[in-house]
Amino acid sequence: MKKVLVLGGGIGGVETASALRKEGFEVQLVSDRDYLFINPISIWIPTGEISPEEAKIPLNKIGDAHGFYFKKGKVSSIDRDRVVLENGEEIKGFDYLVVAVGQSKLKMEGIENTLSICGSPEEVVAIRDRLSELVKKGKGRIAFGFGGNPKSPESVRGGPVFELMFNVHNYLKKLGLRDRFEIVFFAPMEKPGARLGETALKLMDKMFEKSGIKKITGKKIKKFTPEGVVLEGDSIEADLVLFTPAGDGHPLVKNSPLPQTEAGFLKIDWNCKVEGEENIYAVGDSASIEGPQWRAKQGHLAEAMGKITAHNLAVKEGMKSGDFESYREHINILCLMDTGDGGALAYRSDKRAMLIPMPVIGHWLKKAWGKYFKLTKLGKIPKIV
Ligand SMILES: Cc1cc2nc3c(=O)[nH]c(=O)nc-3n(C[C@H](O)[C@H](O)[C@H](O)COP(=O)(O)OP(=O)(O)OC[C@H]3O[C@@H](n4cnc5c(N)ncnc54)[C@H](O)[C@@H]3O)c2cc1C
């Protein structure tokens, strides 16, 4: 049986490993954490709506359910025929390698004065603790923002920042404290969220207005300080800055001999194969995604890339017949943007751009999705698609 080594136990890596097993490969998945962290529902940790444990699924249990072997280990270097772990252990002898280690974030001056909802699980818990301190104090100013990366526009992550911001707004409202808190949103681009289309932008503007959130956009971020944010020609004083820099290439990829973009993302072809390599594939956030201007890196795309990789390897190995598949037709934006008291369904494709408000039901649909995701990963119910 051909052996595949998958690096990274996030949304993309886990889907790849499970799909490869279904195709009949022997699979080992190596990841630095022993659980899959469900990013889309982690936005509820800061407001205490779910516990950090509820956003985790043990990787050994997923491995048992889908038949792959999980090994906990932090990868320190990737080469074509071997992978080295932080403890010095070498992994060799695999027929194929799939890189799914996610992305890093752009370094910015004073970033240590901020916390990101797209950071490590520990950072997400730190947001909860800082927010709870402010709630105890009974007043404050919170600044929310996200940055851009001109070298990789598809790696900008604004959705979770909007979700956290509206969740915090509704949380403070429920506590009867909203009028004692100021919420400010900032971003260097003129129209943050523009990839969702003009109609969506108008609706977002209405949501900002209705929630009493001040917006400062189109001003370059110079640095972060313990007092807040310094912008070009402006500044924001804040008790808490919740900022997510744009994605940057993972250091493992940047330090590897593999072909990569200027921003440090793996260059892949439409079949998810790393350019110029015979047995190396990449899925999800660590790969450079080609396509329309509005394209974005998302969990559902990472999963589609995982399935495509497994299918293509099976075809290549003669284990099934058919054509190679491409991730091109899976490029769209599909996101149920949660607000804590409801949500909005964001969708963008070549043909359509829309944001459909879903008061109340949106929140419960996302909750239901979280439960469905967990049960399918644990093999307790089958996946719908
Ligand atoms: C807060 C948040 C909310 C989101 N909401 C949505 C949403 O609603 N819908 C949607 O479609 N997308 C959403 N996304 C985006 C989605 O989560 C990502 O696109 C997706 O997780 C990418 O999958 P991945 O496997 O490429 O990377 P990741 O999920 O980041 O997984 C990378 C894995 O690699 C491991 N790893 C990293 N470095 C090493 C190393 N050196 N050695 C070993 N292992 C390593 C990590 O621990 C992690 O398990 C959200 C993202 C965030 C952060």
Short mmCIF file of C-alpha atoms and ligand atoms in Angstrom, two decimals:
data_model
loop_
_atom_site.label_atom_id
_atom_site.label_comp_id
_atom_site.label_asym_id
_atom_site.label_seq_id
_atom_site.Cartn_x
_atom_site.Cartn_y
_atom_site.Cartn_z
CA MET A 1 0.00 0.00 0.00
CA LYS A 2 1.36 3.45 -0.94
CA LYS A 3 2.23 5.64 2.04
CA VAL A 4 1.19 9.29 2.36
CA LEU A 5 2.47 11.67 5.01
CA VAL A 6 0.12 14.59 5.76
CA LEU A 7 1.53 17.56 7.68
CA GLY A 8 -0.96 19.60 9.73
CA GLY A 9 -4.09 18.52 11.59
CA GLY A 10 -6.32 21.46 10.69
CA ILE A 11 -9.43 21.49 8.52
CA GLY A 12 -7.48 20.76 5.30
CA GLY A 13 -5.08 18.13 6.67
CA VAL A 14 -7.80 16.13 8.42
CA GLU A 15 -10.03 16.06 5.33
CA THR A 16 -7.05 15.01 3.17
CA ALA A 17 -6.07 12.20 5.53
CA SER A 18 -9.66 10.89 5.74
CA ALA A 19 -10.17 11.07 1.96
CA LEU A 20 -6.84 9.33 1.29
CA ARG A 21 -7.85 6.46 3.56
CA LYS A 22 -11.11 6.10 1.64
CA GLU A 23 -9.08 5.82 -1.57
CA GLY A 24 -6.99 3.03 0.01
CA PHE A 25 -3.73 4.74 0.96
CA GLU A 26 -1.80 4.19 4.19
CA VAL A 27 -1.82 7.56 5.93
CA GLN A 28 0.15 9.16 8.73
CA LEU A 29 -0.86 12.64 9.89
CA VAL A 30 1.60 14.70 11.92
CA SER A 31 0.49 17.81 13.77
CA ASP A 32 1.80 19.95 16.59
CA ARG A 33 -1.48 19.95 18.50
CA ASP A 34 -3.31 16.77 19.42
CA TYR A 35 -6.68 18.19 18.42
CA LEU A 36 -8.40 19.78 15.44
CA PHE A 37 -9.36 23.32 16.38
CA ILE A 38 -12.68 24.23 14.75
CA ASN A 39 -11.86 27.82 13.74
CA PRO A 40 -15.36 28.80 12.50
CA ILE A 41 -16.95 28.18 15.92
CA SER A 42 -13.99 29.45 17.99
CA ILE A 43 -15.43 32.98 17.57
CA TRP A 44 -17.80 32.10 20.46
CA ILE A 45 -15.01 31.42 22.98
CA PRO A 46 -14.30 35.10 23.88
CA THR A 47 -17.91 35.78 24.87
CA GLY A 48 -18.11 32.51 26.84
CA GLU A 49 -20.82 31.11 24.57
CA ILE A 50 -18.75 27.92 24.21
CA SER A 51 -15.80 26.61 26.22
CA PRO A 52 -12.41 26.19 24.48
CA GLU A 53 -12.86 22.39 24.81
CA GLU A 54 -16.04 22.54 22.73
CA ALA A 55 -14.01 23.84 19.76
CA LYS A 56 -11.58 20.90 19.84
CA ILE A 57 -11.78 17.37 18.42
CA PRO A 58 -9.02 14.94 19.48
CA LEU A 59 -7.02 13.93 16.40
CA ASN A 60 -6.50 10.36 17.63
CA LYS A 61 -10.29 9.93 17.76
CA ILE A 62 -10.64 11.30 14.21
CA GLY A 63 -7.81 8.99 13.15
CA ASP A 64 -9.56 5.99 14.73
CA ALA A 65 -12.84 6.87 13.00
CA HIS A 66 -11.30 7.29 9.56
CA GLY A 67 -8.41 4.81 9.77
CA PHE A 68 -5.33 7.06 9.67
CA TYR A 69 -2.45 7.10 12.11
CA PHE A 70 -1.94 10.32 14.09
CA LYS A 71 1.41 11.38 15.48
CA LYS A 72 1.84 14.48 17.63
CA GLY A 73 4.95 16.43 16.66
CA LYS A 74 6.05 19.88 15.62
CA VAL A 75 7.64 19.81 12.19
CA SER A 76 10.82 21.87 12.06
CA SER A 77 11.84 21.31 8.43
CA ILE A 78 10.44 19.93 5.21
CA ASP A 79 12.52 18.43 2.43
CA ARG A 80 11.52 16.43 -0.64
CA ASP A 81 12.20 13.02 0.86
CA ARG A 82 12.21 13.65 4.61
CA VAL A 83 10.59 15.70 7.32
CA VAL A 84 12.33 16.56 10.58
CA LEU A 85 10.50 17.12 13.85
CA GLU A 86 11.48 19.58 16.58
CA ASN A 87 12.76 16.71 18.76
CA GLY A 88 15.20 15.70 16.00
CA GLU A 89 13.16 12.71 14.81
CA GLU A 90 13.18 12.12 11.04
CA ILE A 91 10.25 10.81 9.05
CA LYS A 92 11.24 9.17 5.73
CA GLY A 93 10.04 6.50 3.39
CA PHE A 94 6.73 8.05 2.34
CA ASP A 95 5.58 7.88 -1.28
CA TYR A 96 3.70 11.19 -1.16
CA LEU A 97 3.80 14.27 1.05
CA VAL A 98 0.84 16.62 1.56
CA VAL A 99 1.57 19.98 3.20
CA ALA A 100 -1.39 21.42 5.15
CA VAL A 101 0.25 23.47 7.91
CA GLY A 102 -1.86 26.58 7.39
CA GLN A 103 -0.53 30.11 7.23
CA SER A 104 1.37 32.55 9.39
CA LYS A 105 0.61 36.26 9.88
CA LEU A 106 2.41 39.35 8.65
CA LYS A 107 4.69 40.84 11.31
CA MET A 108 3.79 44.37 12.32
CA GLU A 109 5.38 46.82 14.75
CA GLY A 110 3.95 46.53 18.25
CA ILE A 111 1.74 43.55 17.36
CA GLU A 112 2.41 42.12 20.86
CA ASN A 113 0.01 44.78 22.15
CA THR A 114 -2.85 43.14 20.27
CA LEU A 115 -4.70 39.83 20.25
CA SER A 116 -6.10 38.01 17.22
CA ILE A 117 -9.19 35.81 16.91
CA CYS A 118 -7.23 34.00 14.19
CA GLY A 119 -4.31 33.28 16.52
CA SER A 120 -3.55 30.14 18.51
CA PRO A 121 -6.27 28.58 20.69
CA GLU A 122 -4.41 30.04 23.70
CA GLU A 123 -4.66 33.53 22.16
CA VAL A 124 -8.40 33.11 21.67
CA VAL A 125 -8.72 32.22 25.38
CA ALA A 126 -6.62 35.32 26.23
CA ILE A 127 -9.22 37.44 24.38
CA ARG A 128 -11.94 35.91 26.58
CA ASP A 129 -9.93 36.75 29.73
CA ARG A 130 -9.19 40.35 28.69
CA LEU A 131 -12.80 40.91 27.70
CA SER A 132 -13.99 39.53 31.02
CA GLU A 133 -11.62 41.94 32.89
CA LEU A 134 -13.12 44.85 30.95
CA VAL A 135 -16.66 43.66 31.70
CA LYS A 136 -15.76 43.54 35.41
CA LYS A 137 -14.48 47.13 35.11
CA GLY A 138 -17.82 48.01 33.54
CA LYS A 139 -16.57 50.30 30.78
CA GLY A 140 -13.96 50.65 28.07
CA ARG A 141 -13.05 51.08 24.43
CA ILE A 142 -12.37 48.10 22.18
CA ALA A 143 -10.80 48.41 18.73
CA PHE A 144 -11.30 45.67 16.12
CA GLY A 145 -9.40 45.52 12.86
CA PHE A 146 -7.68 43.51 10.17
CA GLY A 147 -4.82 44.19 7.79
CA GLY A 148 -3.99 43.52 4.15
CA ASN A 149 -1.19 41.76 2.28
CA PRO A 150 -0.69 43.17 -1.25
CA LYS A 151 1.48 40.14 -2.09
CA SER A 152 -1.36 37.74 -1.24
CA PRO A 153 -4.81 39.42 -1.21
CA GLU A 154 -6.55 36.04 -0.84
CA SER A 155 -4.89 35.57 2.57
CA VAL A 156 -6.68 38.53 4.18
CA ARG A 157 -8.99 37.31 6.95
CA GLY A 158 -11.74 39.80 7.77
CA GLY A 159 -14.81 37.58 8.27
CA PRO A 160 -13.90 36.28 11.75
CA VAL A 161 -13.04 39.84 12.88
CA PHE A 162 -16.50 41.09 11.87
CA GLU A 163 -18.05 38.03 13.55
CA LEU A 164 -16.19 38.60 16.82
CA MET A 165 -16.99 42.31 16.77
CA PHE A 166 -20.75 41.84 16.33
CA ASN A 167 -20.73 39.01 18.89
CA VAL A 168 -19.01 41.27 21.44
CA HIS A 169 -21.47 44.07 20.64
CA ASN A 170 -24.44 41.75 21.31
CA TYR A 171 -22.77 40.24 24.38
CA LEU A 172 -22.30 43.69 25.93
CA LYS A 173 -25.88 44.55 25.01
CA LYS A 174 -27.15 41.43 26.78
CA LEU A 175 -25.15 42.43 29.88
CA GLY A 176 -26.72 45.90 29.74
CA LEU A 177 -23.26 47.43 29.31
CA ARG A 178 -23.20 48.38 25.64
CA ASP A 179 -23.68 52.10 26.29
CA ARG A 180 -20.62 52.09 28.57
CA PHE A 181 -18.36 50.65 25.86
CA GLU A 182 -17.12 52.23 22.68
CA ILE A 183 -16.44 49.92 19.76
CA VAL A 184 -14.21 51.12 16.92
CA PHE A 185 -13.44 49.24 13.72
CA PHE A 186 -10.34 50.04 11.65
CA ALA A 187 -8.73 48.70 8.46
CA PRO A 188 -6.18 50.14 6.02
CA MET A 189 -8.28 49.43 2.93
CA GLU A 190 -10.95 51.89 1.77
CA LYS A 191 -13.64 49.22 1.57
CA PRO A 192 -12.96 46.30 3.89
CA GLY A 193 -15.15 43.35 2.93
CA ALA A 194 -15.34 44.58 -0.70
CA ARG A 195 -14.72 41.05 -2.01
CA LEU A 196 -18.30 40.25 -1.01
CA GLY A 197 -19.63 42.84 -3.46
CA GLU A 198 -21.30 46.28 -3.33
CA THR A 199 -24.67 45.08 -1.95
CA ALA A 200 -22.92 43.37 0.93
CA LEU A 201 -20.95 46.53 1.68
CA LYS A 202 -24.16 48.57 1.91
CA LEU A 203 -25.69 46.02 4.28
CA MET A 204 -22.53 45.98 6.40
CA ASP A 205 -22.66 49.78 6.62
CA LYS A 206 -26.21 49.52 7.95
CA MET A 207 -25.09 46.92 10.51
CA PHE A 208 -22.29 49.23 11.69
CA GLU A 209 -24.70 52.14 12.01
CA LYS A 210 -27.36 50.12 13.84
CA SER A 211 -24.77 48.76 16.28
CA GLY A 212 -23.22 52.18 16.97
CA ILE A 213 -19.79 51.05 15.81
CA LYS A 214 -17.41 53.77 14.65
CA LYS A 215 -15.51 52.97 11.46
CA ILE A 216 -12.06 54.26 10.46
CA THR A 217 -10.96 52.88 7.09
CA GLY A 218 -8.49 53.76 4.35
CA LYS A 219 -5.77 54.81 6.82
CA LYS A 220 -2.46 52.99 6.88
CA ILE A 221 -1.63 51.27 10.17
CA LYS A 222 1.75 52.57 11.41
CA LYS A 223 2.10 50.60 14.65
CA PHE A 224 0.43 49.29 17.77
CA THR A 225 1.30 50.56 21.25
CA PRO A 226 0.11 49.67 24.78
CA GLU A 227 -2.25 52.66 24.39
CA GLY A 228 -3.81 51.58 21.12
CA VAL A 229 -3.30 51.99 17.37
CA VAL A 230 -1.27 54.60 15.51
CA LEU A 231 -2.66 55.24 12.03
CA GLU A 232 -1.41 57.57 9.33
CA GLY A 233 -2.79 60.95 10.41
CA ASP A 234 -4.95 59.47 13.16
CA SER A 235 -4.86 57.25 16.23
CA ILE A 236 -7.21 55.12 18.32
CA GLU A 237 -6.82 54.88 22.07
CA ALA A 238 -8.16 51.56 23.28
CA ASP A 239 -8.23 49.30 26.33
CA LEU A 240 -8.15 46.27 24.06
CA VAL A 241 -7.05 45.95 20.44
CA LEU A 242 -8.30 42.83 18.64
CA PHE A 243 -6.41 42.84 15.37
CA THR A 244 -5.79 40.18 12.74
CA PRO A 245 -2.89 40.83 10.36
CA ALA A 246 -3.19 39.40 6.85
CA GLY A 247 -1.87 35.92 6.25
CA ASP A 248 1.75 35.32 5.34
CA GLY A 249 3.56 32.15 4.27
CA HIS A 250 4.27 29.56 6.98
CA PRO A 251 7.95 29.63 8.10
CA LEU A 252 8.18 25.89 7.33
CA VAL A 253 7.30 26.60 3.71
CA LYS A 254 9.51 29.70 3.53
CA ASN A 255 12.49 27.69 4.79
CA SER A 256 11.85 24.71 2.50
CA PRO A 257 13.40 24.13 -0.94
CA LEU A 258 9.89 23.95 -2.46
CA PRO A 259 8.61 26.46 -5.06
CA GLN A 260 6.80 29.33 -3.40
CA THR A 261 5.34 32.75 -4.09
CA GLU A 262 6.92 36.00 -2.92
CA ALA A 263 4.66 35.87 0.12
CA GLY A 264 5.85 32.34 1.01
CA PHE A 265 2.90 30.22 -0.12
CA LEU A 266 3.43 26.94 -1.98
CA LYS A 267 2.95 27.23 -5.73
CA ILE A 268 0.55 24.51 -6.82
CA ASP A 269 -1.15 23.58 -10.08
CA TRP A 270 -4.95 23.21 -10.40
CA ASN A 271 -4.64 19.59 -9.23
CA CYS A 272 -3.04 20.68 -5.90
CA LYS A 273 0.37 19.28 -6.91
CA VAL A 274 3.30 21.48 -5.96
CA GLU A 275 4.74 22.91 -9.17
CA GLY A 276 7.64 20.94 -10.58
CA GLU A 277 7.38 18.21 -7.88
CA GLU A 278 6.22 14.67 -8.55
CA ASN A 279 5.12 13.53 -5.10
CA ILE A 280 4.38 16.68 -3.11
CA TYR A 281 0.93 18.25 -2.79
CA ALA A 282 -0.42 21.18 -0.77
CA VAL A 283 -3.92 21.98 0.43
CA GLY A 284 -5.59 24.86 2.25
CA ASP A 285 -4.03 28.00 3.63
CA SER A 286 -0.37 27.03 3.06
CA ALA A 287 -0.90 26.99 -0.72
CA SER A 288 -1.16 29.97 -3.05
CA ILE A 289 -4.67 30.10 -4.52
CA GLU A 290 -5.11 31.37 -8.06
CA GLY A 291 -8.35 32.70 -9.48
CA PRO A 292 -10.62 35.74 -9.50
CA GLN A 293 -9.67 38.96 -7.69
CA TRP A 294 -12.18 38.31 -4.87
CA ARG A 295 -10.92 34.79 -4.05
CA ALA A 296 -10.39 33.91 -0.39
CA LYS A 297 -8.84 31.10 1.61
CA GLN A 298 -11.59 29.27 3.45
CA GLY A 299 -12.25 26.05 5.28
CA HIS A 300 -14.56 24.62 2.63
CA LEU A 301 -11.94 25.23 -0.06
CA ALA A 302 -9.29 23.52 2.12
CA GLU A 303 -11.62 20.51 2.42
CA ALA A 304 -12.31 20.43 -1.32
CA MET A 305 -8.57 20.56 -2.00
CA GLY A 306 -8.06 17.63 0.39
CA LYS A 307 -10.62 15.50 -1.45
CA ILE A 308 -9.21 16.50 -4.84
CA THR A 309 -5.67 15.58 -3.75
CA ALA A 310 -6.82 12.14 -2.56
CA HIS A 311 -8.74 11.54 -5.81
CA ASN A 312 -5.84 12.69 -7.99
CA LEU A 313 -3.34 10.49 -6.16
CA ALA A 314 -5.67 7.49 -6.55
CA VAL A 315 -5.99 8.17 -10.30
CA LYS A 316 -2.24 8.65 -10.61
CA GLU A 317 -1.59 5.35 -8.84
CA GLY A 318 -4.12 3.53 -11.05
CA MET A 319 -6.28 2.75 -7.99
CA LYS A 320 -9.32 4.22 -9.77
CA SER A 321 -10.16 5.47 -13.22
CA GLY A 322 -11.15 9.01 -14.13
CA ASP A 323 -9.69 12.41 -14.84
CA PHE A 324 -7.63 14.52 -12.52
CA GLU A 325 -9.77 17.01 -10.62
CA SER A 326 -9.13 20.71 -10.16
CA TYR A 327 -9.77 23.07 -7.24
CA ARG A 328 -10.70 25.85 -9.71
CA GLU A 329 -14.43 25.10 -9.67
CA HIS A 330 -14.48 25.16 -5.86
CA ILE A 331 -13.38 28.78 -5.63
CA ASN A 332 -16.23 30.71 -4.12
CA ILE A 333 -16.87 32.50 -0.85
CA LEU A 334 -19.43 30.78 1.32
CA CYS A 335 -19.69 31.89 4.89
CA LEU A 336 -22.40 32.11 7.49
CA MET A 337 -21.26 35.29 9.20
CA ASP A 338 -22.42 35.10 12.79
CA THR A 339 -23.42 38.13 14.82
CA GLY A 340 -24.34 36.46 18.11
CA ASP A 341 -28.05 37.26 17.73
CA GLY A 342 -28.38 36.04 14.15
CA GLY A 343 -26.20 36.04 11.10
CA ALA A 344 -25.86 36.72 7.39
CA LEU A 345 -25.10 34.29 4.60
CA ALA A 346 -22.25 35.61 2.47
CA TYR A 347 -21.80 34.13 -0.99
CA ARG A 348 -19.55 35.17 -3.87
CA SER A 349 -18.94 33.43 -7.17
CA ASP A 350 -18.21 34.60 -10.71
CA LYS A 351 -21.94 34.98 -11.29
CA ARG A 352 -23.25 36.20 -7.94
CA ALA A 353 -22.34 38.34 -4.93
CA MET A 354 -24.75 38.44 -2.02
CA LEU A 355 -25.15 38.85 1.70
CA ILE A 356 -28.50 37.60 2.96
CA PRO A 357 -29.49 38.72 6.47
CA MET A 358 -30.63 35.82 8.66
CA PRO A 359 -31.88 37.27 11.94
CA VAL A 360 -31.92 34.70 14.80
CA ILE A 361 -31.87 31.61 12.55
CA GLY A 362 -28.37 32.43 11.21
CA HIS A 363 -26.86 31.97 14.66
CA TRP A 364 -28.60 28.63 15.22
CA LEU A 365 -27.68 27.39 11.74
CA LYS A 366 -24.00 28.01 12.48
CA LYS A 367 -24.40 26.24 15.82
CA ALA A 368 -25.98 23.27 14.01
CA TRP A 369 -23.14 23.28 11.47
CA GLY A 370 -20.61 23.05 14.35
CA LYS A 371 -22.38 19.96 15.72
CA TYR A 372 -22.62 18.37 12.26
CA PHE A 373 -18.90 19.05 11.64
CA LYS A 374 -17.89 17.34 14.90
CA LEU A 375 -20.10 14.30 14.36
CA THR A 376 -18.86 13.75 10.80
CA LYS A 377 -15.20 14.09 11.86
CA LEU A 378 -15.80 11.48 14.58
CA GLY A 379 -17.45 9.19 12.01
CA LYS A 380 -20.75 9.23 13.90
CA ILE A 381 -22.80 10.47 10.94
CA PRO A 382 -21.96 10.48 7.21
CA LYS A 383 -20.98 13.67 5.40
CA ILE A 384 -23.70 15.13 3.18
CA VAL A 385 -21.21 16.18 0.46
C1 LIG B 1 -11.45 32.39 13.66
C2 LIG B 1 -11.60 31.82 12.27
C3 LIG B 1 -12.87 31.65 11.74
C4 LIG B 1 -13.03 31.12 10.47
N1 LIG B 1 -14.29 30.96 9.97
C5 LIG B 1 -14.46 30.36 8.78
C6 LIG B 1 -15.78 30.09 8.30
O1 LIG B 1 -16.79 30.44 8.93
N2 LIG B 1 -15.89 29.44 7.10
C7 LIG B 1 -14.79 29.04 6.38
O2 LIG B 1 -14.94 28.42 5.32
N3 LIG B 1 -13.54 29.32 6.80
C8 LIG B 1 -13.34 29.95 7.99
N4 LIG B 1 -12.08 30.20 8.45
C9 LIG B 1 -10.93 29.83 7.60
C10 LIG B 1 -10.56 28.35 7.79
O3 LIG B 1 -10.57 28.01 9.15
C11 LIG B 1 -9.21 28.07 7.16
O4 LIG B 1 -9.23 28.45 5.82
C12 LIG B 1 -8.88 26.60 7.28
O5 LIG B 1 -8.76 26.24 8.64
C13 LIG B 1 -7.59 26.26 6.55
O6 LIG B 1 -7.28 24.92 6.80
P1 LIG B 1 -5.75 24.44 6.80
O7 LIG B 1 -5.81 22.99 7.15
O8 LIG B 1 -5.09 24.87 5.57
O9 LIG B 1 -5.07 25.27 7.99
P2 LIG B 1 -5.33 25.21 9.53
O10 LIG B 1 -6.75 24.88 9.81
O11 LIG B 1 -4.77 26.46 10.07
O12 LIG B 1 -4.47 23.99 10.05
C14 LIG B 1 -3.08 23.98 10.09
C15 LIG B 1 -2.65 22.89 11.05
O13 LIG B 1 -1.24 22.72 10.98
C16 LIG B 1 -0.71 22.63 12.29
N5 LIG B 1 0.68 23.11 12.24
C17 LIG B 1 1.12 24.37 12.02
N6 LIG B 1 2.47 24.41 12.09
C18 LIG B 1 2.88 23.15 12.33
C19 LIG B 1 4.17 22.55 12.51
N7 LIG B 1 5.29 23.27 12.46
N8 LIG B 1 4.22 21.22 12.74
C20 LIG B 1 3.10 20.47 12.82
N9 LIG B 1 1.86 20.99 12.67
C21 LIG B 1 1.76 22.31 12.42
C22 LIG B 1 -1.63 23.53 13.12
O14 LIG B 1 -1.60 23.22 14.49
C23 LIG B 1 -2.99 23.22 12.51
O15 LIG B 1 -3.56 22.10 13.12
C24 LIG B 1 -11.89 30.75 9.71
C25 LIG B 1 -10.61 30.93 10.24
C26 LIG B 1 -10.45 31.45 11.50
C27 LIG B 1 -9.06 31.60 12.05
#
